[in-house]
Amino acid sequence: MRKGSRVPFGRTLAVIASMLLVSLIGPAAVANASGGHGCECATPSIDRLQQWLASGEGTTVPPTGSLLVRERGGYAAKVAFLGAEWHVVVVWLGNRFEAQADLSKSAGFWMTYSATDDLYVQLRPASKWSGGDKWLTKVPSTGGKIAKKFFSFKPKAWTTLPELGTPGYSFASALTEARGLVFVGKTPNRLDFRGLSIDGYRPPCL
């Protein structure tokens, strides 16, 4: 073999090896090994968020527990709010209650969802988790159709509701210790969540 032929031969071997790797373990496993941002967790998740929970507050279907269900090639989080009362659905950002995330550098989050009526999403900090007096922003109805919308973390985009109370802390401080996004609504609603991707934040799989 001539000396000049070694480089292309080596490249050919590398290509063959990569093709064999894909054929043996599948493209999804290769992507997982590469650490791509879009990789899901080994257990059911949406954008690596594994804990989508009905809290038991308000009459919902399901009444408690996980909202995650199989949807084609992945998972969706589905819940129905029944009656004219406050309903509460929780998403733990660190996939466990004790975890928290610093989102102070994040621009916001993209959410793919459908809703038959308006509702709100609260950003709840770890140190002030309990109670309804939280900063929130409106999640508009999509008329029951799947839509994708961006929700900014700019303080002016978040407000309060007199009925729920005014928090005694700033929205900026809540971003530094974000434990969860909590969806609340007081009207009958059918919700279907397909995506929730937070700018600059990668949830840890458990």
Coordinates of N, CA and C in Angstrom, one line a residue:
M1 N 0.8 -1.2 0.0 CA 0.0 0.0 0.0 C 0.9 1.2 0.0
R2 N 0.6 2.2 -0.9 CA 1.3 3.4 -0.9 C 1.1 4.3 0.3
K3 N 2.1 5.0 0.7 CA 1.9 5.9 1.9 C 0.8 6.8 1.8
G4 N 0.5 7.4 0.7 CA -0.5 8.4 0.5 C -1.9 7.9 0.6
S5 N -2.1 6.5 0.6 CA -3.4 6.0 0.6 C -3.9 5.7 2.0
R6 N -3.1 5.9 3.0 CA -3.5 5.6 4.4 C -4.6 6.5 4.9
V7 N -4.5 7.8 4.6 CA -5.5 8.7 5.2 C -6.9 8.5 4.7
P8 N -7.2 8.3 3.4 CA -8.5 8.1 2.9 C -9.0 6.7 3.4
F9 N -8.1 5.7 3.5 CA -8.5 4.4 4.0 C -9.0 4.5 5.5
G10 N -8.3 5.3 6.2 CA -8.7 5.5 7.6 C -10.0 6.2 7.8
R11 N -10.3 7.1 6.9 CA -11.6 7.8 6.9 C -12.7 6.9 6.5
T12 N -12.4 6.0 5.6 CA -13.4 5.0 5.2 C -13.8 4.1 6.3
L13 N -12.7 3.7 7.1 CA -13.0 2.8 8.3 C -13.9 3.5 9.3
A14 N -13.6 4.8 9.5 CA -14.4 5.6 10.5 C -15.8 5.7 10.0
V15 N -16.1 5.9 8.8 CA -17.5 6.0 8.3 C -18.2 4.6 8.4
I16 N -17.5 3.5 8.1 CA -18.1 2.2 8.3 C -18.4 1.9 9.7
A17 N -17.5 2.3 10.6 CA -17.7 2.1 12.1 C -18.9 2.8 12.6
S18 N -19.1 4.1 12.1 CA -20.2 4.9 12.6 C -21.5 4.3 12.0
M19 N -21.5 3.8 10.8 CA -22.7 3.2 10.2 C -23.1 1.9 11.0
L20 N -22.1 1.1 11.4 CA -22.3 -0.1 12.2 C -22.9 0.3 13.5
L21 N -22.4 1.4 14.1 CA -22.9 1.8 15.5 C -24.4 2.2 15.4
V22 N -24.8 2.9 14.3 CA -26.2 3.3 14.2 C -27.0 2.0 14.0
S23 N -26.6 1.1 13.1 CA -27.4 -0.1 12.8 C -27.5 -1.0 14.0
L24 N -26.5 -1.0 15.0 CA -26.6 -1.9 16.1 C -27.4 -1.3 17.3
I25 N -27.2 0.0 17.5 CA -27.9 0.5 18.7 C -29.0 1.6 18.4
G26 N -29.1 1.9 17.1 CA -30.2 2.8 16.7 C -29.8 4.3 16.8
P27 N -30.4 5.1 15.9 CA -30.0 6.6 15.9 C -30.4 7.3 17.2
A28 N -31.5 6.9 17.9 CA -31.9 7.5 19.1 C -30.8 7.4 20.2
A29 N -30.2 6.2 20.2 CA -29.2 5.9 21.2 C -27.9 6.7 20.9
V30 N -27.6 6.8 19.6 CA -26.4 7.6 19.3 C -26.6 9.1 19.7
A31 N -27.8 9.6 19.4 CA -28.1 11.0 19.8 C -28.1 11.2 21.3
N32 N -28.5 10.2 22.0 CA -28.5 10.3 23.5 C -27.1 10.3 24.0
A33 N -26.2 9.5 23.4 CA -24.8 9.5 23.8 C -24.1 10.8 23.5
S34 N -24.6 11.5 22.5 CA -23.9 12.8 22.1 C -24.3 13.9 23.0
G35 N -25.4 13.7 23.9 CA -25.8 14.7 24.8 C -26.6 15.8 24.2
G36 N -27.3 15.5 23.1 CA -28.1 16.6 22.4 C -29.1 17.1 23.4
H37 N -29.5 18.4 23.2 CA -30.4 19.1 24.1 C -31.8 18.5 24.0
G38 N -32.2 17.9 22.9 CA -33.5 17.4 22.7 C -33.8 16.0 23.2
C39 N -32.7 15.4 23.8 CA -32.9 14.0 24.3 C -33.9 13.9 25.4
E40 N -34.8 13.0 25.3 CA -35.8 12.8 26.4 C -35.2 11.9 27.5
C41 N -35.9 11.8 28.6 CA -35.4 10.9 29.7 C -35.8 9.5 29.4
A42 N -35.2 8.5 30.2 CA -35.5 7.1 30.0 C -36.9 6.8 30.4
T43 N -37.5 7.6 31.4 CA -38.9 7.4 31.8 C -39.7 8.5 31.1
P44 N -41.0 8.4 31.1 CA -41.9 9.4 30.4 C -41.5 10.9 30.7
S45 N -41.4 11.7 29.7 CA -41.0 13.1 29.9 C -41.5 13.9 28.7
I46 N -41.6 15.2 28.9 CA -41.8 16.2 27.8 C -40.7 17.2 27.9
D47 N -39.8 17.3 26.9 CA -38.7 18.2 27.0 C -37.9 18.0 28.3
R48 N -37.8 16.7 28.7 CA -37.0 16.3 29.9 C -37.7 16.6 31.2
L49 N -38.9 17.1 31.2 CA -39.7 17.4 32.4 C -40.5 16.1 32.6
Q50 N -40.2 15.5 33.8 CA -40.8 14.2 34.1 C -42.0 14.3 35.0
Q51 N -42.1 15.4 35.7 CA -43.2 15.5 36.8 C -44.2 16.5 36.4
W52 N -45.3 16.0 35.7 CA -46.5 16.8 35.4 C -47.6 16.2 36.3
L53 N -48.1 17.0 37.3 CA -48.9 16.4 38.3 C -50.2 17.1 38.6
A54 N -51.3 16.4 38.7 CA -52.5 17.0 39.2 C -52.4 17.0 40.8
S55 N -52.6 18.1 41.3 CA -52.3 18.3 42.8 C -53.4 17.8 43.7
G56 N -54.6 17.6 43.1 CA -55.7 17.3 44.0 C -56.5 18.5 44.4
E57 N -56.1 19.7 44.0 CA -56.8 20.9 44.3 C -57.7 21.2 43.1
G58 N -59.0 21.3 43.4 CA -60.0 21.4 42.3 C -60.4 20.1 41.7
T59 N -61.5 20.0 41.1 CA -61.9 18.7 40.5 C -61.3 18.6 39.1
T60 N -60.5 17.6 39.0 CA -59.8 17.4 37.7 C -59.8 15.9 37.3
V61 N -59.5 15.7 36.0 CA -59.4 14.3 35.5 C -58.1 14.3 34.8
P62 N -57.1 13.5 35.3 CA -57.1 12.7 36.5 C -57.2 13.6 37.8
P63 N -57.7 13.0 38.9 CA -57.8 13.8 40.1 C -56.5 14.1 40.8
T64 N -55.5 13.2 40.7 CA -54.2 13.3 41.3 C -53.2 12.5 40.4
G65 N -51.9 12.7 40.7 CA -50.9 11.9 40.0 C -50.5 12.5 38.6
S66 N -49.7 11.6 37.9 CA -49.1 12.1 36.7 C -50.2 12.3 35.6
L67 N -49.9 13.3 34.8 CA -50.7 13.6 33.6 C -50.2 13.0 32.3
L68 N -49.0 12.4 32.4 CA -48.4 12.0 31.2 C -49.0 10.7 30.6
V69 N -49.3 10.8 29.3 CA -49.8 9.7 28.5 C -49.1 9.5 27.2
R70 N -49.1 8.3 26.7 CA -48.5 8.1 25.4 C -49.2 8.8 24.3
E71 N -48.4 9.5 23.4 CA -48.9 10.2 22.3 C -48.0 10.0 21.1
R72 N -48.4 9.1 20.2 CA -47.6 8.8 19.0 C -46.2 8.4 19.4
G73 N -45.2 9.2 19.0 CA -43.8 8.8 19.3 C -43.3 9.3 20.6
G74 N -44.1 10.0 21.4 CA -43.6 10.5 22.7 C -44.7 10.5 23.7
Y75 N -44.7 11.7 24.5 CA -45.7 11.8 25.6 C -46.4 13.2 25.5
A76 N -47.6 13.2 26.0 CA -48.3 14.4 26.2 C -48.8 14.5 27.7
A77 N -49.1 15.7 28.2 CA -49.6 15.8 29.5 C -51.1 16.3 29.4
K78 N -52.0 15.5 29.8 CA -53.4 15.9 29.5 C -54.2 15.9 30.8
V79 N -55.1 16.9 31.0 CA -55.9 17.1 32.1 C -57.1 17.9 31.8
A80 N -58.2 17.6 32.5 CA -59.5 18.3 32.3 C -59.8 19.0 33.7
F81 N -60.1 20.3 33.6 CA -60.6 21.0 34.8 C -62.1 21.0 34.7
L82 N -62.8 20.6 35.8 CA -64.2 20.5 35.9 C -64.8 21.5 36.9
G83 N -65.8 22.2 36.5 CA -66.5 23.1 37.5 C -65.8 24.4 37.6
A84 N -66.6 25.4 38.3 CA -66.1 26.7 38.5 C -65.4 26.9 39.8
E85 N -64.2 26.3 39.9 CA -63.4 26.4 41.1 C -61.9 26.4 40.7
W86 N -61.1 26.8 41.6 CA -59.6 26.8 41.2 C -59.1 25.4 41.1
H87 N -58.4 25.1 40.0 CA -57.7 23.9 39.8 C -56.2 24.1 39.7
V88 N -55.4 23.1 40.1 CA -54.0 23.3 40.2 C -53.2 22.1 39.6
V89 N -52.4 22.4 38.6 CA -51.5 21.4 38.0 C -50.1 21.9 38.1
V90 N -49.2 21.0 38.5 CA -47.8 21.3 38.9 C -46.8 20.7 37.9
V91 N -45.8 21.4 37.6 CA -44.6 20.9 36.8 C -43.4 21.2 37.6
W92 N -42.7 20.2 38.2 CA -41.4 20.4 38.9 C -40.3 20.6 37.9
L93 N -39.6 21.7 38.0 CA -38.6 22.0 37.0 C -37.3 21.2 37.1
G94 N -37.0 20.7 38.3 CA -35.9 19.8 38.6 C -36.3 18.4 38.7
N95 N -37.5 18.1 38.4 CA -38.0 16.7 38.4 C -38.1 16.1 39.8
R96 N -37.9 16.8 40.8 CA -38.2 16.4 42.2 C -38.5 17.7 43.0
F97 N -39.3 17.5 44.0 CA -39.8 18.6 44.8 C -38.7 19.5 45.4
E98 N -37.6 18.8 45.9 CA -36.6 19.5 46.6 C -35.7 20.4 45.6
A99 N -35.7 20.1 44.3 CA -34.8 20.8 43.4 C -35.3 22.2 43.1
Q100 N -34.4 23.0 42.6 CA -34.8 24.4 42.1 C -33.8 24.8 41.0
A101 N -34.2 25.8 40.3 CA -33.3 26.2 39.2 C -33.2 27.7 39.2
D102 N -32.0 28.2 38.8 CA -31.8 29.6 38.6 C -32.1 30.0 37.2
L103 N -33.2 30.7 37.0 CA -33.6 31.1 35.6 C -33.4 32.6 35.4
S104 N -32.6 33.2 36.2 CA -32.4 34.7 36.1 C -31.8 35.1 34.8
K105 N -31.1 34.2 34.1 CA -30.5 34.5 32.8 C -31.4 34.0 31.6
S106 N -32.5 33.4 31.9 CA -33.3 32.8 30.9 C -34.3 33.9 30.3
A107 N -34.5 33.9 29.0 CA -35.4 34.8 28.4 C -36.9 34.4 28.6
G108 N -37.1 33.1 28.8 CA -38.5 32.7 29.0 C -38.6 31.2 28.5
F109 N -39.8 30.8 28.1 CA -40.0 29.4 27.7 C -41.0 29.4 26.6
W110 N -40.8 28.4 25.7 CA -41.7 28.0 24.6 C -42.6 26.9 25.1
M111 N -43.9 27.0 24.9 CA -44.8 26.0 25.3 C -45.7 25.6 24.1
T112 N -45.9 24.3 23.8 CA -46.7 23.8 22.8 C -47.9 23.1 23.5
Y113 N -49.1 23.6 23.3 CA -50.3 23.2 24.1 C -51.6 23.5 23.4
S114 N -52.6 22.9 24.0 CA -54.0 23.3 23.6 C -54.8 23.5 24.8
A115 N -55.7 24.5 24.8 CA -56.6 24.8 25.9 C -57.9 25.3 25.4
T116 N -59.0 24.9 26.0 CA -60.3 25.3 25.6 C -60.8 26.6 26.2
D117 N -60.0 27.1 27.2 CA -60.3 28.3 27.9 C -59.0 28.9 28.4
D118 N -59.1 30.2 28.8 CA -57.9 30.9 29.4 C -57.6 30.3 30.7
L119 N -56.3 30.3 31.1 CA -55.8 30.0 32.4 C -54.6 30.8 32.7
Y120 N -53.9 30.4 33.8 CA -52.7 31.2 34.2 C -51.6 30.2 34.6
V121 N -50.4 30.6 34.5 CA -49.2 29.8 35.0 C -48.5 30.7 36.0
Q122 N -48.2 30.1 37.1 CA -47.5 30.8 38.2 C -46.0 30.3 38.2
L123 N -45.1 31.1 38.5 CA -43.7 30.7 38.7 C -43.5 30.7 40.3
R124 N -43.4 29.5 40.8 CA -43.3 29.4 42.3 C -41.8 29.2 42.7
P125 N -41.3 30.0 43.6 CA -40.0 29.8 44.1 C -39.9 28.8 45.3
A126 N -38.8 28.3 45.5 CA -38.6 27.2 46.5 C -39.0 27.8 47.9
S127 N -38.5 29.0 48.3 CA -38.7 29.5 49.6 C -40.1 30.0 49.9
K128 N -40.9 30.2 48.8 CA -42.3 30.7 49.0 C -43.2 29.8 48.1
W129 N -43.1 28.5 48.3 CA -43.8 27.6 47.4 C -45.3 27.6 47.7
S130 N -45.8 27.5 48.9 CA -47.2 27.3 49.2 C -48.0 28.6 49.0
G131 N -49.3 28.5 48.9 CA -50.2 29.6 48.8 C -50.4 30.0 47.3
G132 N -51.5 30.8 47.1 CA -51.9 31.2 45.8 C -51.3 32.6 45.4
D133 N -50.7 33.3 46.4 CA -50.2 34.6 46.2 C -48.9 34.6 45.4
K134 N -48.9 34.3 44.1 CA -47.7 34.2 43.3 C -47.8 35.0 42.1
W135 N -46.6 35.3 41.5 CA -46.5 36.0 40.2 C -47.0 35.0 39.1
L136 N -47.8 35.6 38.2 CA -48.4 34.7 37.2 C -48.5 35.5 35.9
T137 N -48.7 34.7 34.8 CA -49.0 35.3 33.5 C -50.1 34.5 32.8
K138 N -50.8 35.1 32.0 CA -52.0 34.5 31.3 C -51.5 33.5 30.3
V139 N -52.2 32.3 30.2 CA -52.0 31.3 29.2 C -53.3 31.4 28.4
P140 N -53.3 31.9 27.2 CA -54.5 32.1 26.5 C -55.1 30.8 25.9
S141 N -56.4 30.8 25.7 CA -57.1 29.7 25.1 C -56.6 29.5 23.6
T142 N -56.5 28.3 23.2 CA -56.2 28.1 21.8 C -57.4 27.5 21.0
G143 N -58.6 27.6 21.7 CA -59.8 27.0 21.0 C -59.7 25.5 20.9
G144 N -58.9 24.9 21.7 CA -58.8 23.4 21.6 C -57.8 22.9 20.6
K145 N -57.1 23.9 19.9 CA -56.1 23.5 18.9 C -54.7 23.6 19.4
I146 N -53.8 22.7 18.9 CA -52.4 22.8 19.4 C -51.8 24.0 18.8
A147 N -51.1 24.8 19.7 CA -50.4 26.0 19.3 C -49.1 26.1 20.1
K148 N -48.2 26.9 19.5 CA -46.9 27.1 20.2 C -46.8 28.6 20.5
K149 N -46.4 28.9 21.8 CA -46.4 30.3 22.2 C -45.2 30.5 23.1
F150 N -44.6 31.7 23.0 CA -43.5 32.0 23.9 C -43.9 32.9 25.1
F151 N -43.5 32.5 26.3 CA -43.8 33.2 27.5 C -42.5 33.9 28.0
S152 N -42.5 35.2 28.0 CA -41.3 35.9 28.4 C -41.1 35.9 30.0
F153 N -39.8 35.9 30.4 CA -39.5 36.1 31.8 C -39.3 37.6 32.2
K154 N -39.6 38.5 31.3 CA -39.5 39.9 31.7 C -40.5 40.2 32.7
P155 N -40.1 40.9 33.8 CA -41.0 41.2 34.9 C -42.3 41.8 34.5
K156 N -42.3 42.7 33.5 CA -43.5 43.4 33.1 C -44.6 42.4 32.5
A157 N -44.1 41.2 32.1 CA -45.0 40.2 31.5 C -45.8 39.4 32.6
W158 N -45.4 39.6 33.9 CA -46.0 38.9 35.0 C -46.8 39.8 35.9
T159 N -47.9 39.3 36.4 CA -48.7 40.1 37.2 C -49.3 39.3 38.4
T160 N -50.3 39.9 39.1 CA -51.0 39.1 40.2 C -52.5 39.2 40.0
L161 N -53.2 38.4 40.7 CA -54.7 38.4 40.7 C -55.1 38.8 42.2
P162 N -56.0 39.8 42.3 CA -56.4 40.2 43.7 C -57.0 39.0 44.4
E163 N -57.7 38.1 43.7 CA -58.4 37.0 44.4 C -57.4 36.0 45.0
L164 N -56.2 35.9 44.4 CA -55.2 35.0 44.9 C -54.2 35.7 45.8
G165 N -54.1 37.0 45.8 CA -53.2 37.7 46.7 C -51.9 38.2 46.0
T166 N -51.2 39.1 46.6 CA -50.0 39.7 46.1 C -48.8 39.2 46.8
P167 N -47.8 38.6 46.1 CA -46.6 38.1 46.8 C -45.8 39.2 47.4
G168 N -45.1 38.8 48.5 CA -44.3 39.8 49.2 C -42.8 39.7 48.8
Y169 N -42.6 39.4 47.5 CA -41.3 39.3 47.0 C -41.3 39.6 45.5
S170 N -40.2 40.0 44.9 CA -40.2 40.4 43.5 C -40.2 39.2 42.6
F171 N -40.6 39.4 41.3 CA -40.6 38.3 40.3 C -39.1 38.0 40.0
A172 N -38.2 39.0 40.0 CA -36.8 38.7 39.7 C -36.2 37.7 40.8
S173 N -36.6 37.9 42.0 CA -36.0 37.0 43.1 C -36.6 35.6 42.9
A174 N -37.9 35.5 42.5 CA -38.4 34.2 42.2 C -37.7 33.4 41.1
L175 N -37.2 34.1 40.1 CA -36.5 33.4 39.1 C -35.2 32.8 39.5
T176 N -34.6 33.3 40.6 CA -33.3 32.7 41.0 C -33.5 31.4 41.8
E177 N -34.7 31.1 42.2 CA -34.9 29.8 43.0 C -36.2 29.2 42.5
A178 N -36.4 29.1 41.2 CA -37.6 28.5 40.6 C -37.7 27.0 40.9
R179 N -38.8 26.6 41.6 CA -39.0 25.2 41.9 C -40.0 24.6 40.9
G180 N -41.0 25.4 40.4 CA -42.0 24.8 39.5 C -42.8 25.8 38.8
L181 N -43.4 25.4 37.7 CA -44.4 26.1 37.0 C -45.8 25.5 37.4
V182 N -46.7 26.3 37.9 CA -48.0 25.8 38.4 C -49.1 26.4 37.6
F183 N -49.9 25.6 36.9 CA -51.0 26.0 36.1 C -52.2 26.1 36.9
V184 N -52.9 27.2 36.9 CA -54.1 27.4 37.7 C -55.3 28.0 36.8
G185 N -56.5 27.5 37.1 CA -57.6 28.0 36.3 C -58.9 27.8 37.1
K186 N -59.9 28.7 36.9 CA -61.1 28.6 37.7 C -62.3 28.3 36.8
T187 N -62.1 27.9 35.6 CA -63.2 27.5 34.7 C -63.0 26.1 34.1
P188 N -64.0 25.5 33.6 CA -63.8 24.2 33.0 C -62.9 24.4 31.8
N189 N -62.0 23.4 31.6 CA -61.0 23.5 30.6 C -60.4 22.1 30.3
R190 N -60.0 22.0 29.0 CA -59.4 20.7 28.6 C -58.0 21.1 28.1
L191 N -56.9 20.6 28.8 CA -55.6 21.0 28.5 C -54.8 19.8 28.0
D192 N -53.9 20.1 27.0 CA -53.1 19.1 26.4 C -51.7 19.8 26.1
F193 N -50.7 19.4 26.9 CA -49.4 19.9 26.8 C -48.5 19.0 26.0
R194 N -47.8 19.5 25.0 CA -46.9 18.7 24.1 C -45.4 19.1 24.2
G195 N -45.2 20.4 24.7 CA -43.8 20.8 24.8 C -43.7 22.0 25.8
L196 N -42.5 22.0 26.5 CA -42.2 23.1 27.4 C -40.7 23.2 27.5
S197 N -40.2 24.1 26.7 CA -38.7 24.2 26.6 C -38.3 25.6 27.1
I198 N -37.5 25.5 28.2 CA -37.0 26.8 28.9 C -35.7 27.2 28.4
D199 N -35.6 28.5 27.9 CA -34.4 29.0 27.4 C -33.2 28.9 28.4
G200 N -32.1 28.3 28.0 CA -30.9 28.2 28.8 C -31.0 27.2 30.0
Y201 N -32.0 26.4 30.0 CA -32.1 25.4 31.1 C -32.4 24.0 30.6
R202 N -31.6 23.1 31.1 CA -31.8 21.7 30.7 C -32.1 20.9 32.0
P203 N -33.4 20.4 32.1 CA -33.8 19.7 33.3 C -33.0 18.4 33.4
P204 N -32.6 18.0 34.7 CA -31.9 16.8 34.9 C -32.8 15.6 34.9
C205 N -32.6 14.6 34.2 CA -33.4 13.3 34.2 C -33.1 12.6 35.5
L206 N -34.2 12.0 36.1 CA -34.0 11.2 37.3 C -34.2 9.7 37.0

